mmCIF file of C-alpha atoms in Angstrom:
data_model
loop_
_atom_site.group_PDB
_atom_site.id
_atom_site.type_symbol
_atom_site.label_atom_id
_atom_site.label_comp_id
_atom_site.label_asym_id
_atom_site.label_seq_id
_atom_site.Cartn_x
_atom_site.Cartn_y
_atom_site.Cartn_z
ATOM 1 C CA UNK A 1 -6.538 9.817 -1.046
ATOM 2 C CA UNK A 2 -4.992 9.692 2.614
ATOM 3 C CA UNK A 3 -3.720 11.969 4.963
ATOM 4 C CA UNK A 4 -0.283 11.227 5.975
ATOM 5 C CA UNK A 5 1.538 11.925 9.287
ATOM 6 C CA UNK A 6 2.178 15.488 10.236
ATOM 7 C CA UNK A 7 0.157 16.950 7.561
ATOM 8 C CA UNK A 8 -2.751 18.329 10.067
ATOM 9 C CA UNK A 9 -1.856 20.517 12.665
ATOM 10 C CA UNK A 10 -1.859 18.793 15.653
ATOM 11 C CA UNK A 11 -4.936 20.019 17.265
ATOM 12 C CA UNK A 12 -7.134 18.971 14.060
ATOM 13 C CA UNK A 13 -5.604 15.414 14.291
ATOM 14 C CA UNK A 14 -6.708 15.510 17.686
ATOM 15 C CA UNK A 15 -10.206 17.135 17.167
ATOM 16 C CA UNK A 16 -10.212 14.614 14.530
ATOM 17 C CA UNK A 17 -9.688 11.402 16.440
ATOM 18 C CA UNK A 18 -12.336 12.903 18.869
ATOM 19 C CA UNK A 19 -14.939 13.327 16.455
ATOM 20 C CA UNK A 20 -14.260 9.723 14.768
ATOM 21 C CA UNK A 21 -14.698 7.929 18.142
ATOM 22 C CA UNK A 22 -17.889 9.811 18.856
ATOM 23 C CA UNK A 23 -19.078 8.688 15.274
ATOM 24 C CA UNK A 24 -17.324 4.944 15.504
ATOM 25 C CA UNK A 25 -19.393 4.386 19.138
ATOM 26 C CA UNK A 26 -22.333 5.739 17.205
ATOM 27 C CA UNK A 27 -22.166 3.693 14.410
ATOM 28 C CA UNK A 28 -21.295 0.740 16.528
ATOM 29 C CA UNK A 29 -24.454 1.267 18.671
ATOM 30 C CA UNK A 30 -26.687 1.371 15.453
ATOM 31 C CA UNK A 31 -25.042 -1.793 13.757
ATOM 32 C CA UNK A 32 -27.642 -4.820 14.579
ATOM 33 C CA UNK A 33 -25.815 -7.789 15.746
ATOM 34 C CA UNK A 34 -26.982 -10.311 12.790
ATOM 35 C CA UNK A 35 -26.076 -7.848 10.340
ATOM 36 C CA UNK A 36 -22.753 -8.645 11.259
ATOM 37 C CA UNK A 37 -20.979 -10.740 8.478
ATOM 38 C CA UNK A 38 -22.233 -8.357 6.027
ATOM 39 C CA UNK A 39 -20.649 -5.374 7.958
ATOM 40 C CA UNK A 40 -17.409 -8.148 7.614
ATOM 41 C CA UNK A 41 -17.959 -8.688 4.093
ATOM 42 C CA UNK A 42 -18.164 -4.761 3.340
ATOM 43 C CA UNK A 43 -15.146 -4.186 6.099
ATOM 44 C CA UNK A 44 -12.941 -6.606 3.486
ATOM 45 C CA UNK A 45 -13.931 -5.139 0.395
ATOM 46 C CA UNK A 46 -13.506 -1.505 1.710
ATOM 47 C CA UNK A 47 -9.881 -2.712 2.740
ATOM 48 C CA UNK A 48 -9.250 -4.385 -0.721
ATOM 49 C CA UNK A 49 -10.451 -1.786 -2.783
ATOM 50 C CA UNK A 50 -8.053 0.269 -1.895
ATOM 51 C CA UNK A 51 -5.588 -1.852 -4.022
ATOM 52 C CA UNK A 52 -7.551 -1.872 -7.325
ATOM 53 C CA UNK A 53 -5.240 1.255 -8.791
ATOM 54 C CA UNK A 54 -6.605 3.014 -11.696
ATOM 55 C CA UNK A 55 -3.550 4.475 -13.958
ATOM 56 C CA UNK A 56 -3.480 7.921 -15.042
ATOM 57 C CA UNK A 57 -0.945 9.338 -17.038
ATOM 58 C CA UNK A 58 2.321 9.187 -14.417
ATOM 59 C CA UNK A 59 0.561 8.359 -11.148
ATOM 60 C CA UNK A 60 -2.503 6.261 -10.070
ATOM 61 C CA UNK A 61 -5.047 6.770 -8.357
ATOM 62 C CA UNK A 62 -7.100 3.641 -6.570
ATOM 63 C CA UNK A 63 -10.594 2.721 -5.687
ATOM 64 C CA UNK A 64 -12.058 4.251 -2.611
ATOM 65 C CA UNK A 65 -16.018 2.790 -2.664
ATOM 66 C CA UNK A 66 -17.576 4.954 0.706
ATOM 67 C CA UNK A 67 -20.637 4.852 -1.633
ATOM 68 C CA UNK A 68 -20.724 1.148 -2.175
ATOM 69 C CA UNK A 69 -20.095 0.659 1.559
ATOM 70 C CA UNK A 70 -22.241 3.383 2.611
ATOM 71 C CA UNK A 71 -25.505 1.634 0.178
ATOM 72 C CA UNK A 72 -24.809 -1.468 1.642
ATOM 73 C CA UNK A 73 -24.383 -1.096 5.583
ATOM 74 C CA UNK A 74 -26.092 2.708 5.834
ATOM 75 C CA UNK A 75 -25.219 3.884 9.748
ATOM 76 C CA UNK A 76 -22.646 0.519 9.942
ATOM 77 C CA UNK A 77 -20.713 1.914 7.173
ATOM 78 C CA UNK A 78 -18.859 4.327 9.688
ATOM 79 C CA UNK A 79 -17.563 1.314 11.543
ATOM 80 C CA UNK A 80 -16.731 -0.590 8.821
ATOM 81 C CA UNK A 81 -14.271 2.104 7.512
ATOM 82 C CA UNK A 82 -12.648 2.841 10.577
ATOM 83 C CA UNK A 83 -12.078 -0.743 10.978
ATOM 84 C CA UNK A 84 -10.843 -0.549 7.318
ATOM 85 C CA UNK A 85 -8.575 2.141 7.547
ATOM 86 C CA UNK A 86 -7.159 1.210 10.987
ATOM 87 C CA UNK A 87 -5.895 -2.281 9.372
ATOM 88 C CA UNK A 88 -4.918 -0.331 5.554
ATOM 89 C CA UNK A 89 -2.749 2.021 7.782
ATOM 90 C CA UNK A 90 -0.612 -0.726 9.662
ATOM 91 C CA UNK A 91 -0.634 -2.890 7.041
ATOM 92 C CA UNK A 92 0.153 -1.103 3.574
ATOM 93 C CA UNK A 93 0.851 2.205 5.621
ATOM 94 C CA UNK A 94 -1.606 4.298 4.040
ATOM 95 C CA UNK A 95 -2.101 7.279 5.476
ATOM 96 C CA UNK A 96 -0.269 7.496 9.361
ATOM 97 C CA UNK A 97 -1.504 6.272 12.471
ATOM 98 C CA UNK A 98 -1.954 10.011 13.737
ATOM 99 C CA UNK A 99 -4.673 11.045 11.081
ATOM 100 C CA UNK A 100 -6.436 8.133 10.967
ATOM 101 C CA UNK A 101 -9.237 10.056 13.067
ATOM 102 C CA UNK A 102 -9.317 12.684 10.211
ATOM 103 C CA UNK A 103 -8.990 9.711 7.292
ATOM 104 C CA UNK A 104 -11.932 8.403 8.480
ATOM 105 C CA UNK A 105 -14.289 11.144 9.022
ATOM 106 C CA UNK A 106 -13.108 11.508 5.677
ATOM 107 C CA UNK A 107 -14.047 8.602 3.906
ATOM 108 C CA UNK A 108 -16.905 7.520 6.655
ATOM 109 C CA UNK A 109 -18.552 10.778 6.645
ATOM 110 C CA UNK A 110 -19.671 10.481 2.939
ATOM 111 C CA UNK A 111 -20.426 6.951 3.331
ATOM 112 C CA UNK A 112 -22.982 8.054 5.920
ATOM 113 C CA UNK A 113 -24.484 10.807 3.633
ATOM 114 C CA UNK A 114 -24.525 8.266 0.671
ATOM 115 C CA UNK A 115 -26.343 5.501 2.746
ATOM 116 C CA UNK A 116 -28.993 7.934 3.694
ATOM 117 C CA UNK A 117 -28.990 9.819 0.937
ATOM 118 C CA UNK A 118 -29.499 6.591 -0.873
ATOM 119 C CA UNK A 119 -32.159 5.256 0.675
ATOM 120 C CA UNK A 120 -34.099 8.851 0.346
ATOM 121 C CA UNK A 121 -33.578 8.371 -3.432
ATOM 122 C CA UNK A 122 -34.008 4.828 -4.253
ATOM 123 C CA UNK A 123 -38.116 4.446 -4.839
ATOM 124 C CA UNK A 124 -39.908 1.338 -5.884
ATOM 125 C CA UNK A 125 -38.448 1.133 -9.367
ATOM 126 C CA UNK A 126 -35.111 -0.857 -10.137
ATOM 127 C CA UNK A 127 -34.362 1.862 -12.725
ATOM 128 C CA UNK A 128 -34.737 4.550 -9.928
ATOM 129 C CA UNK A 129 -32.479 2.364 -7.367
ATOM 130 C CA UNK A 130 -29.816 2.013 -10.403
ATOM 131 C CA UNK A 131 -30.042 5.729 -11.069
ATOM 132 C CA UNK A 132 -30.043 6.351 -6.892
ATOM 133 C CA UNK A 133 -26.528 3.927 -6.669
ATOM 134 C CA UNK A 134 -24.926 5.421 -9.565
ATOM 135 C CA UNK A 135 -25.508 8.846 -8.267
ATOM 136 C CA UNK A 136 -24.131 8.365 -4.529
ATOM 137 C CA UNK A 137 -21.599 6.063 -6.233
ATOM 138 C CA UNK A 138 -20.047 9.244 -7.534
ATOM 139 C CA UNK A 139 -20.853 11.506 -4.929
ATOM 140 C CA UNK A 140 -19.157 9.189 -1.985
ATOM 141 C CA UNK A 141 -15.649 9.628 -3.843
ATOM 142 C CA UNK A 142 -16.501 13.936 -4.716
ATOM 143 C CA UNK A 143 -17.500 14.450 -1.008
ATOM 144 C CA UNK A 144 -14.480 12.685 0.220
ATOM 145 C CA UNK A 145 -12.089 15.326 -2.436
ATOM 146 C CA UNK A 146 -14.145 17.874 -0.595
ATOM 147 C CA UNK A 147 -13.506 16.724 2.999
ATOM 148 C CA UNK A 148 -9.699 16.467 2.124
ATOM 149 C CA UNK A 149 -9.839 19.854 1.135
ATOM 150 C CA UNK A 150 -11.410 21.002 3.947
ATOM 151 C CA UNK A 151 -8.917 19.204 6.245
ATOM 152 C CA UNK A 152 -5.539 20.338 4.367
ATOM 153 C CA UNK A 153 -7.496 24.381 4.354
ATOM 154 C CA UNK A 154 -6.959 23.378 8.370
ATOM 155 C CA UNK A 155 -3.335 22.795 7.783
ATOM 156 C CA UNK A 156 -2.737 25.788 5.835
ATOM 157 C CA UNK A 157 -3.173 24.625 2.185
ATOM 158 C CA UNK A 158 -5.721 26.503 -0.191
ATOM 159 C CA UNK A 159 -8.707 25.052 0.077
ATOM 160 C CA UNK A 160 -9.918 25.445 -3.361
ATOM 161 C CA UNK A 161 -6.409 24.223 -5.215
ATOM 162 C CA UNK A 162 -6.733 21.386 -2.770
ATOM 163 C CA UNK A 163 -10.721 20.332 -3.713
ATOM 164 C CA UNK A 164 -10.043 20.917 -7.437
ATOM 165 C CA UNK A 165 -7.010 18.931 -7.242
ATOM 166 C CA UNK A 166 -8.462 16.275 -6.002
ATOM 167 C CA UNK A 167 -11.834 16.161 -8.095
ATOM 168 C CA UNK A 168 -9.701 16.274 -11.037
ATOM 169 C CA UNK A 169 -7.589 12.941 -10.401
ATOM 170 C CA UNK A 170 -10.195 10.896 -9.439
ATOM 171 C CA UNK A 171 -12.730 11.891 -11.807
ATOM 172 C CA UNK A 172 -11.870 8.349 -13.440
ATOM 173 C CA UNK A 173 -12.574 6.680 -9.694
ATOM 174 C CA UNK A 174 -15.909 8.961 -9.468
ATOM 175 C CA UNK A 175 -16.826 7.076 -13.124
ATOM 176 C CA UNK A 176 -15.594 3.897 -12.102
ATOM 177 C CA UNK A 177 -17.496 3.534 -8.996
ATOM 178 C CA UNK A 178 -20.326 4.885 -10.312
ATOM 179 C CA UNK A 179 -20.910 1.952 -12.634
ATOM 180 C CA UNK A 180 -20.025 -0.313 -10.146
ATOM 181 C CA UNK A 181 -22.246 0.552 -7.641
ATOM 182 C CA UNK A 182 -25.136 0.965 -10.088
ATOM 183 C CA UNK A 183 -24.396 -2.505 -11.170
ATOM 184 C CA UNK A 184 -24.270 -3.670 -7.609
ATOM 185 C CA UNK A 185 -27.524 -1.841 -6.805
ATOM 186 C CA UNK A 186 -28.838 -3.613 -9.567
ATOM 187 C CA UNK A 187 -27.936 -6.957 -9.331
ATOM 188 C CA UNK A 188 -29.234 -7.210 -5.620
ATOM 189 C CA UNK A 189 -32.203 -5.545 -6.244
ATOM 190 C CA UNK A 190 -32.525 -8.600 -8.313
ATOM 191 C CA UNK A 191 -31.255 -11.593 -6.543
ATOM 192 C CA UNK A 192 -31.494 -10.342 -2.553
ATOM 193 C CA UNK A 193 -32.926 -7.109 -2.474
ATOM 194 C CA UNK A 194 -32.938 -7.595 1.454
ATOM 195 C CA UNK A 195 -29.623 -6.498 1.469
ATOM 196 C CA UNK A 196 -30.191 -3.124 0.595
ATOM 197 C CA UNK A 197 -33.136 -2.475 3.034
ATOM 198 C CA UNK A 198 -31.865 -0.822 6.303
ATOM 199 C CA UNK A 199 -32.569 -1.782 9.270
ATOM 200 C CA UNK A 200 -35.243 0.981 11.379
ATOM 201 C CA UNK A 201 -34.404 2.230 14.884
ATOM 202 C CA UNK A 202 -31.685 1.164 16.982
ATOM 203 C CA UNK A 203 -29.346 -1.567 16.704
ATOM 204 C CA UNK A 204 -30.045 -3.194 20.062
ATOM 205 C CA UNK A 205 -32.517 -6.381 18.515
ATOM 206 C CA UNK A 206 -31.819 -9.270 16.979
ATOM 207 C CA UNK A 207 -33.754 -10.920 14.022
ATOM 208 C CA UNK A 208 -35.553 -13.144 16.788
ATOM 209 C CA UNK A 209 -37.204 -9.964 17.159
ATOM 210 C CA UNK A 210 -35.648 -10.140 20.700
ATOM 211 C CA UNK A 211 -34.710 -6.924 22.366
ATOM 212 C CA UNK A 212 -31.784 -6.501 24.668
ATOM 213 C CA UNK B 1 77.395 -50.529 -2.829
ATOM 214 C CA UNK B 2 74.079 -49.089 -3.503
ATOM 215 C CA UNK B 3 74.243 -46.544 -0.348
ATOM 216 C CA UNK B 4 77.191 -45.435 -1.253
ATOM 217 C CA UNK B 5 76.275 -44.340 -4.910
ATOM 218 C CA UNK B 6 73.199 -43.025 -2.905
ATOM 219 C CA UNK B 7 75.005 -40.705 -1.041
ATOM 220 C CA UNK B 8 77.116 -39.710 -4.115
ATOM 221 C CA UNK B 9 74.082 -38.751 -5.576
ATOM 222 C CA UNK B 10 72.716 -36.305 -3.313
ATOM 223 C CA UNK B 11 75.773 -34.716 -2.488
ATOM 224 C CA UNK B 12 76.124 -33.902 -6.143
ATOM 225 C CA UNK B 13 72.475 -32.739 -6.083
ATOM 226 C CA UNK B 14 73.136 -30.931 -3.259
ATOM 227 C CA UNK B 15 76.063 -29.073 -4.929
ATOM 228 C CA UNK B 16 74.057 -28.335 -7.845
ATOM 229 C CA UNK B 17 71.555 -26.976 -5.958
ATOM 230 C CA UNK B 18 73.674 -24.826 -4.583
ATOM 231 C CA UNK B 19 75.132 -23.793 -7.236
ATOM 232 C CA UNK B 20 72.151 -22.290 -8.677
ATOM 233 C CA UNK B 21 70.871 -21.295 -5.531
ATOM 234 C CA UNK B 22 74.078 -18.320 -5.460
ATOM 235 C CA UNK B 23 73.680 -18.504 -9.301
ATOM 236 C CA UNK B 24 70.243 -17.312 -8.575
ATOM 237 C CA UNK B 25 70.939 -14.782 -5.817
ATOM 238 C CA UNK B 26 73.846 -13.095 -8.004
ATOM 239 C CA UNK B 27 71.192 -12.796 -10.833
ATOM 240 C CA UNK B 28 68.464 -11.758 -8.620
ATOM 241 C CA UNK B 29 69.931 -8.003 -8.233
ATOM 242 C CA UNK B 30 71.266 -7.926 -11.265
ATOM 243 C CA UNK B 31 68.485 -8.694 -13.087
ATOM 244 C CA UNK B 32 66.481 -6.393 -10.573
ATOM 245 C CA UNK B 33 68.535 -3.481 -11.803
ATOM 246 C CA UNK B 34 68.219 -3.705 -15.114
ATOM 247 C CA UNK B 35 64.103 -4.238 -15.262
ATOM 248 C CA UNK B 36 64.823 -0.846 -12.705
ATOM 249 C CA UNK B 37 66.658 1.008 -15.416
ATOM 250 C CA UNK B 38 64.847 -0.332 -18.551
ATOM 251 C CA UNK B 39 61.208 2.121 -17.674
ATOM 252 C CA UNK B 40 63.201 5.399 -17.921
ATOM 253 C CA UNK B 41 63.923 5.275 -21.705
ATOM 254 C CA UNK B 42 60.223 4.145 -22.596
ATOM 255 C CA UNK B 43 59.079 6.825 -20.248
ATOM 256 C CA UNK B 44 60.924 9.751 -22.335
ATOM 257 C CA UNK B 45 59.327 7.888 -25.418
ATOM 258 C CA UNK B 46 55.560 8.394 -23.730
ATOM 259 C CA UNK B 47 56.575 11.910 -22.835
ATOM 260 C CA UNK B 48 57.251 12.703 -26.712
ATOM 261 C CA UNK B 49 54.357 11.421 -27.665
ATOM 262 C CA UNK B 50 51.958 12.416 -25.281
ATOM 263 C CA UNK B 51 50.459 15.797 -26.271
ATOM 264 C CA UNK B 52 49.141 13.751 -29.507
ATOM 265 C CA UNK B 53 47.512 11.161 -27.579
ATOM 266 C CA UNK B 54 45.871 13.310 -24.923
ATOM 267 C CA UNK B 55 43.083 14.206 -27.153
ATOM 268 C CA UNK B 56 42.142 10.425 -27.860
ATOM 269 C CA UNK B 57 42.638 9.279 -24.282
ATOM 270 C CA UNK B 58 40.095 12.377 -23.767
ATOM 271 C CA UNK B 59 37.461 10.852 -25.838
ATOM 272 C CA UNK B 60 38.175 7.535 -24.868
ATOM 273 C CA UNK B 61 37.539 8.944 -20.869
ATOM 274 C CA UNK B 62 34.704 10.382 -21.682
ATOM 275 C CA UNK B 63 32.617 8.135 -23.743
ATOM 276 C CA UNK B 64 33.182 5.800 -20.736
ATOM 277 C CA UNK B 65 32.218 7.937 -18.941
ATOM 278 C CA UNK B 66 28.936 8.397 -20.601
ATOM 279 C CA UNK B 67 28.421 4.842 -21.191
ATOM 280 C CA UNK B 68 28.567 4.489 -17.168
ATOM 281 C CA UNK B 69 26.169 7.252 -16.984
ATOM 282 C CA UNK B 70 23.533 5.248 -18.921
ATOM 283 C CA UNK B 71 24.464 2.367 -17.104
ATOM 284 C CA UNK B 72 24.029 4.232 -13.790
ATOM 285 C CA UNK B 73 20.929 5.898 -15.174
ATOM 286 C CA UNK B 74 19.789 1.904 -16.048
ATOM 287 C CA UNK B 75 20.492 1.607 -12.412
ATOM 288 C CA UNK B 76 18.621 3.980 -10.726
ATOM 289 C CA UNK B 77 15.561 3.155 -12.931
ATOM 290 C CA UNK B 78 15.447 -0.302 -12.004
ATOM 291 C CA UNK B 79 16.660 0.479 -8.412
ATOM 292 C CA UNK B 80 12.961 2.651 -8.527
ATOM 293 C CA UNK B 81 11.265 -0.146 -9.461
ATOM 294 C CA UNK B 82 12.200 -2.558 -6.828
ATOM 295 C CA UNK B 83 11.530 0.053 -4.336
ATOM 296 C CA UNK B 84 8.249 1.165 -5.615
ATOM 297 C CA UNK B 85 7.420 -3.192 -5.927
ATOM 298 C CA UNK B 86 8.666 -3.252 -2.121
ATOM 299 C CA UNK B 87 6.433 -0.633 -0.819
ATOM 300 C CA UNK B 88 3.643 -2.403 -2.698
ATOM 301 C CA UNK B 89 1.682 -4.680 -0.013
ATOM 302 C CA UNK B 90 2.295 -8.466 -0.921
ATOM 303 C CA UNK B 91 -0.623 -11.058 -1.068
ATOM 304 C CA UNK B 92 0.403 -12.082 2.429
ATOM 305 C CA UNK B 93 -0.370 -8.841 3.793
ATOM 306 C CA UNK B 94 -3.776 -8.853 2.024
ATOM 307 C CA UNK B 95 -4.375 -12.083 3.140
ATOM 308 C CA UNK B 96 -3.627 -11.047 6.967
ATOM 309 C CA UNK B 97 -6.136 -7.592 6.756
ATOM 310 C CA UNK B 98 -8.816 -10.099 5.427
ATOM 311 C CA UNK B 99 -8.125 -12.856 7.891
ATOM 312 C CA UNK B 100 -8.155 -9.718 11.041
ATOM 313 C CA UNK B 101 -11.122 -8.258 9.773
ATOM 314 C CA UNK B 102 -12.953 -11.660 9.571
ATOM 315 C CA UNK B 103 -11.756 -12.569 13.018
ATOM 316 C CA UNK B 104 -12.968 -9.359 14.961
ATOM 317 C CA UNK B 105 -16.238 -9.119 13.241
ATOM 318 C CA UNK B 106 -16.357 -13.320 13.527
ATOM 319 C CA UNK B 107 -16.038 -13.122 17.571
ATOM 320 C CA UNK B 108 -17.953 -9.932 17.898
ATOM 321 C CA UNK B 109 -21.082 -11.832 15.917
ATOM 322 C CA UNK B 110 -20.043 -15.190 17.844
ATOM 323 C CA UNK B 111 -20.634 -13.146 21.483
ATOM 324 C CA UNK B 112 -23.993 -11.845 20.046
ATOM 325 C CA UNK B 113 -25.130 -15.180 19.027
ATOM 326 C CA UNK B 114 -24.305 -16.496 22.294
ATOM 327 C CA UNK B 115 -25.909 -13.415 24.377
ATOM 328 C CA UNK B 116 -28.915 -14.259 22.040
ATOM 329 C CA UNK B 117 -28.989 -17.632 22.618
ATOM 330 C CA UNK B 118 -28.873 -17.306 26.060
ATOM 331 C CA UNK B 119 -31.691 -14.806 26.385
ATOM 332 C CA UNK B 120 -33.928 -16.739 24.110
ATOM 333 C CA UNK B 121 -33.107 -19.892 26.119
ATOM 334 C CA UNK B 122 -33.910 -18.047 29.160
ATOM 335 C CA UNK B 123 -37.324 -17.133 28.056
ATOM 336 C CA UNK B 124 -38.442 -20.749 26.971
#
């Protein structure tokens, strides 16, 4: 699920890259300094992910994981994908270097939603923080279909074809990361359930409790 | 003694040499003419019997013909494959994204380490 080059008229590329820097210096300015290496850690697996490709029928679809990325980093996560992208688009050219402001609003944007939305849901239970990651899990990838559509409605395309389109091929990836994002949820909830607290207020103080 | 029969020697070789040498050349267009004439009685022969073998040189054509196809077909298949492999990122490339993403996040945390290190070292 990427945007390629000349796909979006050019003033919602534009608008697009706009938006996406305002949002990347946002998330940038929430993202605590020691929480660093695990903004790395989810940077690399966002980047990888994108090669685990699920077959269906005559075409594949791969992994996307906003919701994994948006559990584990919550306002980060939007930095972490741009980051992401940026490399997955000069690298494996995915998606071109002209909509990779509107590629990441798409896939940040629900990564953002997730994180908070996930952290809303999760409770004091395990079970409930299971439930909570398997529900964003899905919702990360079915936000993203939606964004897409709304993007391509921009370039002319039907909106609803679009959306239903997409939904429909990566119902498998909504499934897969799902249960692989309740799994994660629940297997650091168990072993370092630090990890999944967010950090409160701005991102200008380090663990030394030191502000800048 | 011995030069002398030497000499004998090559001038006969020389003669015979010779000798077929213009043997050769007055063969040469005679023997040119006649492989010139022979084609033009098997020709009339073909031209008799052409119209019967048109129809097997016909199928003969054309199940070439279609056993190119398949091997063109063959071809093109495999010819997808490699390209679809090619545009497929390698390990190397993989390898690089990780090794990038490791290295900006690595110096950004390295300059907040330091900033914080400074600071704290500042307030002690």
């Amino acid at each position: 699920m990427h945007i390629s080059d000349g796909v979006l008229p050019t003033q919602v590329a534009v608008g697009c890259y706009v938006l996406g820097a305002v949002v990347v210096a946002w998330s940038t300015y929430r993202t605590r300094g020691d929480d660093l290496p695990k903004v790395a850690l989810a940077t690399a697996s966002f980047f990888v992910a994108s090669l685990v490709h699920v077959p269906l029928g005559p075409t594949s679809v791969h992994l996307l994981i906003p919701g994994i990325v948006g559990v584990l980093l919550g306002p980060s996560a939007f930095l972490a994908i741009a980051v992401g992208l940026t490399l997955q688009s000069m690298l494996f050219q995915f998606g071109g270097l002209t909509a990779l402001g509107a590629n990441a609003l798409m896939m940040g944007i629900p990564a953002l939603v997730c994180g908070r939305l996930f952290q809303a849901l999760r409770g004091s239970s395990r079970q409930r923080a299971v439930a909570a990651g398997a529900l964003v899990g899905a919702l990360g990838v079915a936000l993203a279909a939606l964004i897409l559509g709304l993007l391509l409605y921009s370039g002319g395309e039907d909106f609803l074809g679009v959306a239903q389109l997409a939904l429909a091929a990566h119902l498998p990836v909504m499934v897969i990361e799902a249960a692989v994002t309740a799994f994660m949820v629940g297997f650091l909830s168990r072993v370092k359930p630090e990890l999944l607290e967010l950090p409160l207020g701005s991102g200008r103080q380090d663990a030394l409790g030191v502000k800048a | 003694m011995a030069s002398r029969i030497g000499f004998k020697a090559a001038g006969r070789a020389l003669l015979m040499a010779l000798v077929a040498a213009f043997g050769l050349g007055l063969l040469g267009p005679d023997s040119g003419g006649a492989q010139n004439a022979a084609p033009a009685e098997p020709a009339g022969e073909q031209q008799v019997s052409q119209p019967a073998d048109y129809g097997q040189v016909l199928s003969l054509l054309q199940a070439q013909k279609a056993e190119l196809g398949q091997e063109l077909r063959r071809l093109h298949r495999e010819l997808a494959a490699v390209k679809q492999q090619l545009e497929e990122p390698g390990l190397g490339t993989v390898f690089s994204g990780i090794g990038y993403i490791l290295g900006l996040f690595g110096t950004a945390f390295f300059i907040h380490a330091r900033a914080a290190y400074q600071r704290r070292s500042r307030e002690d």
